[in-house]
Amino acid sequence: MHIFAIANQKGGVGKTTTTVNLAAALAAAGQRTLLVDLDPQGNATMGSGVDKQSLENSVYQVLLGLATLAEARVVSPSGKFDLLPANRDLAGAEVEMVGLEQREMRLKEALTLHNEDYDFVLIDCPPSLSLLTLNGLCAAHGVVIPMQCEYYALEGLSDLVNTIKKVHANLNPDLKVIGLLRVMFDPRAALGQQVSAELEKHFGDKVFKTIVPRNIRLAEAPSYGVPGVLFDKASKGAQAYLAFAAEMIERVKTL
Ligand code: ADP
Ligand code: MG
């Protein structure tokens, strides 16, 4: 079982889009996949076709020890992967977990019991370096970082890389950066090309070969509760995420 956190402390950089589409593409490729929604906004939950308002249990109950993962997980009706959903309840978890022992290890513990159930677990992290993200990073073997190729992207990246180093040193020796995924790419923008080249120079083969273009179909899909890779399979965005899933399946063979 490979557990990956999809993380970037910036909001709106494509974490959720990447998590949902990668999960659906992996499932379509026959990989047993679990998506963990760790964001109180519940965007990955809605984007997977599950109504966040009507959840009996969610990742919140699992983190607090009020329900097991087996009780809380559901199947994405559109994406055909398992989903540990989230909603606004999760916003309170941060505070309520403070008194708990090993509070950054709660998700890891919940997943340990399901070692045999999945090939891939993908964790959609919230846009912060909070206790929730820390739970994601402590549970994961690696981090996938989606980023836009814009001027400030590199600056934000160093904060995240430093956090990953600290977690690696103190809490999770398994943790490493799996790769950087260029998303919402506009091939006509000169700055994008420059930043993209700079990323390759600094991070070498930590930069995934797949580049996800800016594509309106990927942005439309969530309002239908269908992952973009299934919503319009022929679109450039869907094709990119399908290619990314194939690249991930190859990449994990080298880990
Ligand atoms: P995050 O989870 O990092 O906050 P999202 O995945 O929610 O980011 O993406 C932010 C917004 O950008 C959403 O409205 C999403 O639909 C849109 N978006 C993400 N990736 C693409 C893309 N490749 N092309 C067009 N729109 C995208
Ligand atoms: Mg998100």
PDB file of N, CA and C in Angstrom, residues 45-46 48-55 85-87:
ATOM      1  N   THR A  45     -14.763  15.467  -1.433  1.00  0.00           N
ATOM      2  CA  THR A  45     -15.953  14.651  -1.177  1.00  0.00           C
ATOM      3  C   THR A  45     -17.033  14.959  -2.213  1.00  0.00           C
ATOM      4  N   MET A  46     -17.329  16.249  -2.388  1.00  0.00           N
ATOM      5  CA  MET A  46     -18.351  16.662  -3.362  1.00  0.00           C
ATOM      6  C   MET A  46     -17.918  16.304  -4.784  1.00  0.00           C
ATOM      7  N   SER A  48     -16.231  13.917  -5.687  1.00  0.00           N
ATOM      8  CA  SER A  48     -16.322  12.468  -5.884  1.00  0.00           C
ATOM      9  C   SER A  48     -17.773  12.010  -5.977  1.00  0.00           C
ATOM     10  N   GLY A  49     -18.706  12.967  -5.915  1.00  0.00           N
ATOM     11  CA  GLY A  49     -20.116  12.635  -6.056  1.00  0.00           C
ATOM     12  C   GLY A  49     -20.788  12.219  -4.762  1.00  0.00           C
ATOM     13  N   VAL A  50     -20.208  12.620  -3.618  1.00  0.00           N
ATOM     14  CA  VAL A  50     -20.795  12.274  -2.320  1.00  0.00           C
ATOM     15  C   VAL A  50     -21.237  13.568  -1.623  1.00  0.00           C
ATOM     16  N   ASP A  51     -22.480  13.578  -1.138  1.00  0.00           N
ATOM     17  CA  ASP A  51     -23.035  14.771  -0.497  1.00  0.00           C
ATOM     18  C   ASP A  51     -22.459  14.926   0.905  1.00  0.00           C
ATOM     19  N   LYS A  52     -21.672  15.997   1.099  1.00  0.00           N
ATOM     20  CA  LYS A  52     -20.995  16.165   2.390  1.00  0.00           C
ATOM     21  C   LYS A  52     -21.962  16.509   3.525  1.00  0.00           C
ATOM     22  N   GLN A  53     -23.156  17.010   3.194  1.00  0.00           N
ATOM     23  CA  GLN A  53     -24.123  17.405   4.233  1.00  0.00           C
ATOM     24  C   GLN A  53     -24.752  16.186   4.912  1.00  0.00           C
ATOM     25  N   SER A  54     -24.828  15.075   4.184  1.00  0.00           N
ATOM     26  CA  SER A  54     -25.620  13.956   4.697  1.00  0.00           C
ATOM     27  C   SER A  54     -24.759  12.765   5.120  1.00  0.00           C
ATOM     28  N   LEU A  55     -23.567  13.056   5.612  1.00  0.00           N
ATOM     29  CA  LEU A  55     -22.679  11.966   6.025  1.00  0.00           C
ATOM     30  C   LEU A  55     -23.048  11.490   7.424  1.00  0.00           C
ATOM     31  N   PRO A  85     -14.778  10.520   3.631  1.00  0.00           N
ATOM     32  CA  PRO A  85     -15.241  11.872   3.299  1.00  0.00           C
ATOM     33  C   PRO A  85     -15.021  12.879   4.431  1.00  0.00           C
ATOM     34  N   ALA A  86     -15.206  14.140   4.102  1.00  0.00           N
ATOM     35  CA  ALA A  86     -15.057  15.217   5.092  1.00  0.00           C
ATOM     36  C   ALA A  86     -16.138  16.260   4.898  1.00  0.00           C
ATOM     37  N   ASN A  87     -16.440  16.949   5.998  1.00  0.00           N
ATOM     38  CA  ASN A  87     -17.289  18.138   5.916  1.00  0.00           C
ATOM     39  C   ASN A  87     -16.862  19.111   7.016  1.00  0.00           C
TER      40      ASN A  87
END
